[in-house]
PDB file of C-alpha atoms and ligand atoms in Angstrom:
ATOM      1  CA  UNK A   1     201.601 187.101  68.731  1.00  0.00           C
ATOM      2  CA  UNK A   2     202.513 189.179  71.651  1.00  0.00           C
ATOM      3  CA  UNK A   3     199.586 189.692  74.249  1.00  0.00           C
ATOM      4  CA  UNK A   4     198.278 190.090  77.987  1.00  0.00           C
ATOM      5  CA  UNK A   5     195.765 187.414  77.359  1.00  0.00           C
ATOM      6  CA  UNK A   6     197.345 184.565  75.639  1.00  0.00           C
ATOM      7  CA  UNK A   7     194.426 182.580  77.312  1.00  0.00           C
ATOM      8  CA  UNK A   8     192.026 183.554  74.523  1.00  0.00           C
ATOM      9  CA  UNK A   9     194.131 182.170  72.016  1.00  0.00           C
ATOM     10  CA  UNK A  10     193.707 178.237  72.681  1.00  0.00           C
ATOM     11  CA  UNK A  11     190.593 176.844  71.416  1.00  0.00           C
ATOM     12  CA  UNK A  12     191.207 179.470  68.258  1.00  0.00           C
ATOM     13  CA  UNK A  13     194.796 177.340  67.490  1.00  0.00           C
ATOM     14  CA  UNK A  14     193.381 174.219  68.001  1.00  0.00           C
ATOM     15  CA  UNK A  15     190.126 174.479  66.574  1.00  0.00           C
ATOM     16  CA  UNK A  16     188.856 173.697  62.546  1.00  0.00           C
ATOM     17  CA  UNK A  17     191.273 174.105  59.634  1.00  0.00           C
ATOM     18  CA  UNK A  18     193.859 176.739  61.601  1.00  0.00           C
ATOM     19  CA  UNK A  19     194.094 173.831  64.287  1.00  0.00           C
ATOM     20  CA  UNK A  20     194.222 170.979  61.551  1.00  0.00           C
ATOM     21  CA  UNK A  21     197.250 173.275  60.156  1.00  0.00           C
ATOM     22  CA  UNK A  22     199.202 173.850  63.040  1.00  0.00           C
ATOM     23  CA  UNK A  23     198.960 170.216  63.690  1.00  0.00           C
ATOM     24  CA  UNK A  24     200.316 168.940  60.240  1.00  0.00           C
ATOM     25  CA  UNK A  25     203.017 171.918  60.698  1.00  0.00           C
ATOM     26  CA  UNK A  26     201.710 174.015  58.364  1.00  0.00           C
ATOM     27  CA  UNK A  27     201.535 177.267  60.302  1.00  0.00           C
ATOM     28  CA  UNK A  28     203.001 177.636  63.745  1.00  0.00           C
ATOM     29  CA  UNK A  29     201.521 180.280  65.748  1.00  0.00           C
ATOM     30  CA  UNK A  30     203.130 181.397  68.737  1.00  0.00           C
ATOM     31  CA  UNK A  31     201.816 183.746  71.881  1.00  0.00           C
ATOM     32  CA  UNK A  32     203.497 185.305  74.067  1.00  0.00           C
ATOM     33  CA  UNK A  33     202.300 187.091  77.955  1.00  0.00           C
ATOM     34  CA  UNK A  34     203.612 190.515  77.328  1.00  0.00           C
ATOM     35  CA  UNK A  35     203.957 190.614  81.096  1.00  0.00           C
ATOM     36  CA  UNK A  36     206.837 188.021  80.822  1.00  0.00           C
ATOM     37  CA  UNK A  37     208.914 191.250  79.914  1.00  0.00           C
ATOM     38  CA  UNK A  38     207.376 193.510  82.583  1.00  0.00           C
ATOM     39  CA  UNK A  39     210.296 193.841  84.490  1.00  0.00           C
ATOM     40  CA  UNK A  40     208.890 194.073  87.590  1.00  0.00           C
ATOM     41  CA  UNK A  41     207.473 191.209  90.072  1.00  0.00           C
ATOM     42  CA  UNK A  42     203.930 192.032  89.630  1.00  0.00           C
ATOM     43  CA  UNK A  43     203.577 191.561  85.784  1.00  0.00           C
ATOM     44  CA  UNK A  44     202.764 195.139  85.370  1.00  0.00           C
ATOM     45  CA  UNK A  45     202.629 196.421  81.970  1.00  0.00           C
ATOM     46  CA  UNK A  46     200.621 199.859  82.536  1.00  0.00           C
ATOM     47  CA  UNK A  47     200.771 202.855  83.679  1.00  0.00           C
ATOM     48  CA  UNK A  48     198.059 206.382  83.488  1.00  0.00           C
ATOM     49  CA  UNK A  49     198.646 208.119  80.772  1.00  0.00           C
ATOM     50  CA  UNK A  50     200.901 211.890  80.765  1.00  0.00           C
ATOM     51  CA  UNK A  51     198.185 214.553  80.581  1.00  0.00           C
ATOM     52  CA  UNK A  52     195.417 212.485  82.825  1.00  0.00           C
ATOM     53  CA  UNK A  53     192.690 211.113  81.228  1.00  0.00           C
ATOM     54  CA  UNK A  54     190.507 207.757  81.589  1.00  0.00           C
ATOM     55  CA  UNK A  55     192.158 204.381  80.889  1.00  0.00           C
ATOM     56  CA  UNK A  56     196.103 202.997  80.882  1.00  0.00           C
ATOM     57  CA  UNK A  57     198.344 203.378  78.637  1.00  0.00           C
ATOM     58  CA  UNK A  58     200.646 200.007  78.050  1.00  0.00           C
ATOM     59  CA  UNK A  59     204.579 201.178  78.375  1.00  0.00           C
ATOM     60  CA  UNK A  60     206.663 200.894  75.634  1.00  0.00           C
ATOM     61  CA  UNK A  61     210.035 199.326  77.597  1.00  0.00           C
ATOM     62  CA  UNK A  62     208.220 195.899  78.016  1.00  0.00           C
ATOM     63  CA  UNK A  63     206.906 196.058  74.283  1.00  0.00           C
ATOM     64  CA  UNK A  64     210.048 197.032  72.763  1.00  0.00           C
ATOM     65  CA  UNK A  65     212.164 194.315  75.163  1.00  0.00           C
ATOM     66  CA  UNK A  66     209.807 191.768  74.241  1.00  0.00           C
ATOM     67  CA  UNK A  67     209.734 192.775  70.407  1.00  0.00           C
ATOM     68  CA  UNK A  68     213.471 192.722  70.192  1.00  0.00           C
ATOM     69  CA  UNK A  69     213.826 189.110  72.049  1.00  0.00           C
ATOM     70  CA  UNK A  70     211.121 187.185  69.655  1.00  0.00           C
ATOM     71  CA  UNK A  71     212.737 189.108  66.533  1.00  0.00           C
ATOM     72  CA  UNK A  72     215.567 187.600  67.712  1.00  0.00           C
ATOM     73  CA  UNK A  73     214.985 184.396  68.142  1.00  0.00           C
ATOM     74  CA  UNK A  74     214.883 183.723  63.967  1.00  0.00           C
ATOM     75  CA  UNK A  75     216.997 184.730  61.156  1.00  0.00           C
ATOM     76  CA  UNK A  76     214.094 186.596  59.575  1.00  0.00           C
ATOM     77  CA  UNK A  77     212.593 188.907  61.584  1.00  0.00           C
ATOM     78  CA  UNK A  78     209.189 189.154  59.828  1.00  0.00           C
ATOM     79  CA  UNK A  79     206.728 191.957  59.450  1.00  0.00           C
ATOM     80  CA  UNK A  80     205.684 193.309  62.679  1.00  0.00           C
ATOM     81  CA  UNK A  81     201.927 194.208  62.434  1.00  0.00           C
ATOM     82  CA  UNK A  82     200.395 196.074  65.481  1.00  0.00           C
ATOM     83  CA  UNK A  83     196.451 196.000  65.811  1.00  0.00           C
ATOM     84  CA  UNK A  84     194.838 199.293  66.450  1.00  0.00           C
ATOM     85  CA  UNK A  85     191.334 200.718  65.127  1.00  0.00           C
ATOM     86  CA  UNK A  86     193.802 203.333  63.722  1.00  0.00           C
ATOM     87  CA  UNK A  87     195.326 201.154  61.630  1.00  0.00           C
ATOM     88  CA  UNK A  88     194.427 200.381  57.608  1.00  0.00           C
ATOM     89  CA  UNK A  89     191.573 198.503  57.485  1.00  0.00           C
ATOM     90  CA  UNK A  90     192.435 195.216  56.470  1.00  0.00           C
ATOM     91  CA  UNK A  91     190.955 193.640  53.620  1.00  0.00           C
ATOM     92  CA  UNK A  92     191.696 190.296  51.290  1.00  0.00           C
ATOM     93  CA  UNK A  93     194.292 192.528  49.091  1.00  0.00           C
ATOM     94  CA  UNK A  94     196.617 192.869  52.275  1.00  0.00           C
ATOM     95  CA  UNK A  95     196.278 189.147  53.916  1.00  0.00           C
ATOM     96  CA  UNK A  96     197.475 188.173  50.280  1.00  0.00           C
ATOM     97  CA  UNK A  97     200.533 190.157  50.836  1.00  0.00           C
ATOM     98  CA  UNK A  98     200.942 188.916  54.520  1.00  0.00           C
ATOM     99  CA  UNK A  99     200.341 185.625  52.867  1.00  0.00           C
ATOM    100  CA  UNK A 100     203.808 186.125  51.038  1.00  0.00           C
ATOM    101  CA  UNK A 101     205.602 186.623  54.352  1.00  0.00           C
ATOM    102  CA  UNK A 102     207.700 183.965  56.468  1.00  0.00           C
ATOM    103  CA  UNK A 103     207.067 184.973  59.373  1.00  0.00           C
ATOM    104  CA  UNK A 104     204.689 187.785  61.142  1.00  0.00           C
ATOM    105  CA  UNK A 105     204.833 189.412  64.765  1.00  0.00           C
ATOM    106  CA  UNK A 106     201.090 190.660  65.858  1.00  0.00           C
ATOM    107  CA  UNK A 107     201.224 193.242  68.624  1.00  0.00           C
ATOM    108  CA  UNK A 108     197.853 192.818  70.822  1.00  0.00           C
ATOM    109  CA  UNK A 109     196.940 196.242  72.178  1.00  0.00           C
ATOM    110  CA  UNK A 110     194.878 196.675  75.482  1.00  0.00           C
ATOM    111  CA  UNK A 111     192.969 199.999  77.434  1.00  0.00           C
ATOM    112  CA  UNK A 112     194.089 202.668  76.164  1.00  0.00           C
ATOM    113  CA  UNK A 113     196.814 201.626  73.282  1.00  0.00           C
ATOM    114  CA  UNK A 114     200.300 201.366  73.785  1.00  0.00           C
ATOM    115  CA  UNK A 115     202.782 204.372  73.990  1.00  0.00           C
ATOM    116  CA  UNK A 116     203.111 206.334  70.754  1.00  0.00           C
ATOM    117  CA  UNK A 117     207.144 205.490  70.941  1.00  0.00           C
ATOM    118  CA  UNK A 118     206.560 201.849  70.544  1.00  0.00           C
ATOM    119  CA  UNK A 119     205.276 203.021  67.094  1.00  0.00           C
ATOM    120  CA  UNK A 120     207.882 205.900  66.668  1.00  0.00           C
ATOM    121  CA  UNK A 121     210.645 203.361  67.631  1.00  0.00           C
ATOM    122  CA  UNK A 122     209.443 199.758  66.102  1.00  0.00           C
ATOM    123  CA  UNK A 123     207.332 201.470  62.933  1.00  0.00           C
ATOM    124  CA  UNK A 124     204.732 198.359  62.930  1.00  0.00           C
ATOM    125  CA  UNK A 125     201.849 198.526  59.690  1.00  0.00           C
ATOM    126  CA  UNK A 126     199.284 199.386  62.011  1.00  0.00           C
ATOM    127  CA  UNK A 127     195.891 197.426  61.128  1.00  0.00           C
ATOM    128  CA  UNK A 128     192.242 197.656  62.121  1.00  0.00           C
ATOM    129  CA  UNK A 129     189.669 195.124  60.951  1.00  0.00           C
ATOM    130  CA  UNK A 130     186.857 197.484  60.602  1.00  0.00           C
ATOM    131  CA  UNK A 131     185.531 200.914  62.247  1.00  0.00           C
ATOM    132  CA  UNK A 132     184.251 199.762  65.313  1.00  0.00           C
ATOM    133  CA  UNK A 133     186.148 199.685  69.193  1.00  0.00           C
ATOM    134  CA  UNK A 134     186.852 196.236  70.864  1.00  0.00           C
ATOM    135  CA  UNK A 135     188.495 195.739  73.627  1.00  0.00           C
ATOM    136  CA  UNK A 136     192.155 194.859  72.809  1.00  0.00           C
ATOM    137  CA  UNK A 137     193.706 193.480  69.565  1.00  0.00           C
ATOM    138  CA  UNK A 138     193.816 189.712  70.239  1.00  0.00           C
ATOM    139  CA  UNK A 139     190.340 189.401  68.540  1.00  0.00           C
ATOM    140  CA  UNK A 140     191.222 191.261  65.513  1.00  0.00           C
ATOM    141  CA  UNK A 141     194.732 189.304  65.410  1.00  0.00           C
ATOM    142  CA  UNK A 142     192.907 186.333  65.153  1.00  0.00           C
ATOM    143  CA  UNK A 143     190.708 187.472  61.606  1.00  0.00           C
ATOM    144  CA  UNK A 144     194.355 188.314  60.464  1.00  0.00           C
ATOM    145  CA  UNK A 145     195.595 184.898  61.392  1.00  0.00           C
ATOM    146  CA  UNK A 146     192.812 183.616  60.059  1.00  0.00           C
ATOM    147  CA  UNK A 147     192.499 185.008  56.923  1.00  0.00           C
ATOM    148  CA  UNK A 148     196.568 184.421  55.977  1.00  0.00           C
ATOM    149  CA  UNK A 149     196.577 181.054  56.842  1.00  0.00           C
ATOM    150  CA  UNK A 150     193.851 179.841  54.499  1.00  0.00           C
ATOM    151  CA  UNK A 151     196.019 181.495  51.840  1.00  0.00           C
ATOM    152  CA  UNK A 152     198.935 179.376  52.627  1.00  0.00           C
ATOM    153  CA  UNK A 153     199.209 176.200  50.773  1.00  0.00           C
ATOM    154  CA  UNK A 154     197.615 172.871  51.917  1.00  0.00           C
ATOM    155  CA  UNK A 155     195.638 174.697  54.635  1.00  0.00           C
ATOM    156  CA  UNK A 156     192.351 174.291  53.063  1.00  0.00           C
ATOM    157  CA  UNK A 157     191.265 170.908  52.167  1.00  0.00           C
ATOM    158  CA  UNK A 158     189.892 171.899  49.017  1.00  0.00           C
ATOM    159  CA  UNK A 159     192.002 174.628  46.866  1.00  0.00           C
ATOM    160  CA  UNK A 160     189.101 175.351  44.891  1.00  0.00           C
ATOM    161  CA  UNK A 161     187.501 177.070  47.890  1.00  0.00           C
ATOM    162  CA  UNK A 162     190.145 179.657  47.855  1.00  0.00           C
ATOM    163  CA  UNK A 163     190.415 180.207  44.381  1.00  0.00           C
ATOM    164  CA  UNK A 164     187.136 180.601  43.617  1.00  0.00           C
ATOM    165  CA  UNK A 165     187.385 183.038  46.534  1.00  0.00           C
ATOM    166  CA  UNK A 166     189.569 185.261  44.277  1.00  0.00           C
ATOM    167  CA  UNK A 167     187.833 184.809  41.229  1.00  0.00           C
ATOM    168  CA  UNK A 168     185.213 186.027  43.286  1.00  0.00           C
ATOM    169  CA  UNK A 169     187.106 188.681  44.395  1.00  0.00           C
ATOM    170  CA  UNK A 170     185.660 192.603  45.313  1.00  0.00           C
ATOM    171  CA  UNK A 171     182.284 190.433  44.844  1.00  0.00           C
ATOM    172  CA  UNK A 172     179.935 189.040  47.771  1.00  0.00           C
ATOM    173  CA  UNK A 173     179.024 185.209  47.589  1.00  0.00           C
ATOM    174  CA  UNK A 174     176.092 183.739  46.183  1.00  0.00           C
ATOM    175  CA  UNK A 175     173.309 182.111  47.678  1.00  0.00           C
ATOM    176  CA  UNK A 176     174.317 178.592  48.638  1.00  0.00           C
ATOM    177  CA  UNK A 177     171.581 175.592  48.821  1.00  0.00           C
ATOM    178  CA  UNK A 178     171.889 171.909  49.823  1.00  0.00           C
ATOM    179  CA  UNK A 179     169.604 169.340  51.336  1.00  0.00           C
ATOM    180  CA  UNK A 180     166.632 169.182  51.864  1.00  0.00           C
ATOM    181  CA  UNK A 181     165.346 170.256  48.677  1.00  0.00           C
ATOM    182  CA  UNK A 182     162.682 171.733  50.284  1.00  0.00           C
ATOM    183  CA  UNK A 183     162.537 173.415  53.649  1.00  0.00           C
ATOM    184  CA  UNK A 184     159.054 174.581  55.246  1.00  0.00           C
ATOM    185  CA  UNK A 185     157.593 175.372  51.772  1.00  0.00           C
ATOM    186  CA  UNK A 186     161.188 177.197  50.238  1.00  0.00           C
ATOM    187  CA  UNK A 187     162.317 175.246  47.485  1.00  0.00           C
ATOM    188  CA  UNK A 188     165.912 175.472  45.693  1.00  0.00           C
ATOM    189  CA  UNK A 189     166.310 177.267  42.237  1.00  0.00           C
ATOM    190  CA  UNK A 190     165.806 175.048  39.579  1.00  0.00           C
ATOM    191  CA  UNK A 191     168.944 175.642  37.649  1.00  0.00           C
ATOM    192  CA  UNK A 192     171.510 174.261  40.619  1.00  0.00           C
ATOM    193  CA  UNK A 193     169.611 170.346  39.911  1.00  0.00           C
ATOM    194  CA  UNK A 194     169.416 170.803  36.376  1.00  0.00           C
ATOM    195  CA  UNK A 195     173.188 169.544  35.654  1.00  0.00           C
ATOM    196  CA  UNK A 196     173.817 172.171  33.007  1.00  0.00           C
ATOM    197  CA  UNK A 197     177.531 173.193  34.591  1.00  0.00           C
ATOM    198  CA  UNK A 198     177.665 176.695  32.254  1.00  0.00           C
ATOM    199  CA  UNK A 199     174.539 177.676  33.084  1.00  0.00           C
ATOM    200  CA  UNK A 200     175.146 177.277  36.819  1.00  0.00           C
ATOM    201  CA  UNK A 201     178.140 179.289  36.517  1.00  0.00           C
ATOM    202  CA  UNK A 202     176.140 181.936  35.345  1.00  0.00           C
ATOM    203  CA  UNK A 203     173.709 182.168  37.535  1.00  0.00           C
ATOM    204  CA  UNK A 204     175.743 182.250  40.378  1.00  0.00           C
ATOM    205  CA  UNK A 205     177.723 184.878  38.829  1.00  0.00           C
ATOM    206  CA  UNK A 206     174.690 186.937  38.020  1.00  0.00           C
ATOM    207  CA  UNK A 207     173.389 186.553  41.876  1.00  0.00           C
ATOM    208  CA  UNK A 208     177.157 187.669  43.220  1.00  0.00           C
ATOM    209  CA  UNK A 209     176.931 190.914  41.321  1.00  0.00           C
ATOM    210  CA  UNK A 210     173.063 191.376  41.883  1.00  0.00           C
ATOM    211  CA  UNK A 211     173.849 191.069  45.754  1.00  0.00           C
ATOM    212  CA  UNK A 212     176.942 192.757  45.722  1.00  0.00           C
ATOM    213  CA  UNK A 213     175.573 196.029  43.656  1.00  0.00           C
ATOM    214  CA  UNK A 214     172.149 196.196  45.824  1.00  0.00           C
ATOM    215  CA  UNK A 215     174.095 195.642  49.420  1.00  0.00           C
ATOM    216  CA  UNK A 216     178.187 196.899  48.422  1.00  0.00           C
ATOM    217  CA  UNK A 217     177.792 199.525  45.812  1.00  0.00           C
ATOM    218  CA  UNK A 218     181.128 200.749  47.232  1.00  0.00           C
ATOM    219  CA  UNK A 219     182.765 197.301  46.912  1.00  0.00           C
ATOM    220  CA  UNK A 220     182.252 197.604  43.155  1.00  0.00           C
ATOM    221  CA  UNK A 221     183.944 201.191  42.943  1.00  0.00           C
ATOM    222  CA  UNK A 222     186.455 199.760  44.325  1.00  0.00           C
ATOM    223  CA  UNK A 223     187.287 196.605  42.097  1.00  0.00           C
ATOM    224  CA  UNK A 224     185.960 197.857  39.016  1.00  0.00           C
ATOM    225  CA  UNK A 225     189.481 197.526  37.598  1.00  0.00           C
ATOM    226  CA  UNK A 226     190.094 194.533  39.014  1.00  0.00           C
ATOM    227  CA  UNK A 227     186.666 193.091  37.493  1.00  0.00           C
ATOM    228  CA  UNK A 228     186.546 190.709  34.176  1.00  0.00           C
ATOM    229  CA  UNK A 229     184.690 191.728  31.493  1.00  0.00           C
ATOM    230  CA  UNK A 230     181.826 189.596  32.169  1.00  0.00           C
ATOM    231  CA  UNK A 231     181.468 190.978  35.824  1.00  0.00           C
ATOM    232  CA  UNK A 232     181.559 194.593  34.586  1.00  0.00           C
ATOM    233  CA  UNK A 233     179.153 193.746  31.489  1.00  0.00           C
ATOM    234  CA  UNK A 234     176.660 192.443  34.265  1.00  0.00           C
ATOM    235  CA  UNK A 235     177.161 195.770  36.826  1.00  0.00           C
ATOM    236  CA  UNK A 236     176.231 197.434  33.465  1.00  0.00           C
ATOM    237  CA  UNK A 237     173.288 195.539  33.199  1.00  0.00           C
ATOM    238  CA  UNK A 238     171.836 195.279  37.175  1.00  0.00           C
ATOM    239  CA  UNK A 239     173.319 198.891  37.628  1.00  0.00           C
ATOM    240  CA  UNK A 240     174.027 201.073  34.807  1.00  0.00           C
ATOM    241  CA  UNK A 241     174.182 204.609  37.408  1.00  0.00           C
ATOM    242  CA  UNK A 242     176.803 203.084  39.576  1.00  0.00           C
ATOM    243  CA  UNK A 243     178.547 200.943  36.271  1.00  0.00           C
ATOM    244  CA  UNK A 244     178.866 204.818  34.640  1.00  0.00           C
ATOM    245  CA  UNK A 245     180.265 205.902  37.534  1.00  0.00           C
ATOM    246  CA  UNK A 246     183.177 203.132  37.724  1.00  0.00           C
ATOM    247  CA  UNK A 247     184.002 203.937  34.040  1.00  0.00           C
ATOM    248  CA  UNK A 248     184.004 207.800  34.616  1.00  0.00           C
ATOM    249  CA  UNK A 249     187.335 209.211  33.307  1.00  0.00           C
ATOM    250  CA  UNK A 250     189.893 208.479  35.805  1.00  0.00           C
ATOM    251  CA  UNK A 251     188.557 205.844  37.379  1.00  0.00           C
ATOM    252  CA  UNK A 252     186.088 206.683  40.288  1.00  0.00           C
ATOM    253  CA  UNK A 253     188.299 204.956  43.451  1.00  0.00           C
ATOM    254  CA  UNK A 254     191.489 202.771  43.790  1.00  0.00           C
ATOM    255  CA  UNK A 255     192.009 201.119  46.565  1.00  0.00           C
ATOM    256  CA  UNK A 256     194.073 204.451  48.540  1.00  0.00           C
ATOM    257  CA  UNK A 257     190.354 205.906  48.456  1.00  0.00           C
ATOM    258  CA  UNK A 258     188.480 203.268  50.148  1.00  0.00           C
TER     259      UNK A 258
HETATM  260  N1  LIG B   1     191.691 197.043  68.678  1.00  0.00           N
HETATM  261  C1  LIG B   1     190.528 197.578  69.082  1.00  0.00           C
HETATM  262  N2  LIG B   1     189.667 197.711  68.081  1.00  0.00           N
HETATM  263  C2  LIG B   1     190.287 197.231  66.959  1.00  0.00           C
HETATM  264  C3  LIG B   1     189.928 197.111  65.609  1.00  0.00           C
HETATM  265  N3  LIG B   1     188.739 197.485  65.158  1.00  0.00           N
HETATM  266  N4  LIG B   1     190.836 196.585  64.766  1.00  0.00           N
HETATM  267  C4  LIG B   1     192.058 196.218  65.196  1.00  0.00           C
HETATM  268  N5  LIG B   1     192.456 196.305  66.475  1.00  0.00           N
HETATM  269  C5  LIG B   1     191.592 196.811  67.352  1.00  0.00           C
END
């Protein structure tokens, strides 16, 4: 991960299941100070961008020198992501596919973004994790760093998590209970003590796609085709409108209309 805060990145490496990975060698993640290739004494990777206008503009010589030295330094040299708001929002389908990769580059933006040749030049997927502004991309590479790495074997203690995640998948969790069995008068559903596995399975099920229709009705035109039969017998049920809608001739969205 190339940056001009590589600060912010500690605690996140060494922290819960990423930092239990890195440890046992599972992952390795990497930053670099972008101002390392600044090539001048004062670290300075900015300038004010042609045509005036608030903010700097980070230069593409230090980005492309810097680029070019860590693809270097390994025989593969991975898929070079930069993070921008302009980018395609990222979702589980693509850290699946960055999942598959050995090796990935992250490009951090700051201010104002980084020259357009950096992009003309180096051609990085450009990702955003949602449709909203921060302040650079070190946050956002970190949700991407996140999200891979539980996909890669052994990081999560428990494969099941993960796999029920993509069972799962296109739908929103269910509510999860544990002790106490009662909390200032709320009890637990019955069902989750009553041993019957099936039946749990089901309910659970039933409150994914009763959450996820009510609160994501656009999640579901998305997956529809992606659903099993069971999930898209119960969006009939909870929400026949928006289950007609999925089933309309055609298909009503794939994932290029999200
Ligand atoms: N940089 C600033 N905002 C961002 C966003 N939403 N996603 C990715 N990178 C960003």
């Amino acid at each position: 991960m190339l940056t001009l805060f590589p600060d912010l990145i500690g605690v996140f490496r060494s922290t819960g299941v990423l930092g239990r990975a890195v440890e046992r060698g599972l992952v390795e993640l990497e930053t670099h100070d972008l101002r390392r290739w600044a090539g001048n004494r004062w670290g300075q990777v900015d300038d004010e961008p042609y045509g005036g206008g608030a903010g700097m503009v980070i230069q593409a010589p230090p980005v492309l020198r810097a680029v070019r030295e860590l693809r270097d330094l390994s025989e593969d040299p991975g898929r070079l992501v930069m993070l921008t708001p302009r980018g395609r929002v990222f979702d589980q389908e693509l850290a699946r596919e960055l999942a598959t990769e050995d090796r990935l580059v992250l490009l951090c933006g700051r201010y104002e973004g980084f020259d357009e040749r950096v992009n003309e030049i180096l051609q990085p997927q450009e990702l955003s994790i949602g449709d909203y502004i921060l302040g650079g991309g070190e946050v956002a590479a970190m949700a991407v760093m996140e999200a891979v790495a539980r996909l890669l074997p052994g990081v999560v203690g428990d494969p099941r998590s993960v796999s029920e995640d993509s069972f799962a998948e296109g739908l929103l969790d269910y509510p999860a209970y544990t002790r106490p069995a009662e909390v200032e008068g709320h009890g637990i559903p019955e069902i989750l003590v009553s041993g019957h596995h099936e039946r749990i399975r089901r309910w659970r099920l039933e409150e994914s796609v009763r959450i996820t229709v009510e609160r994501r009705p656009g999640l579901v035109l998305c997956n529809w085709n992606r659903y099993p039969a069971e999930v898209r017998a119960l969006i009939r049920r909870f929400a026949p409108a928006l289950a007609a809608r999925c089933e309309e001739p055609g298909g009503p969205a794939t994932s290029e209309t999200r």
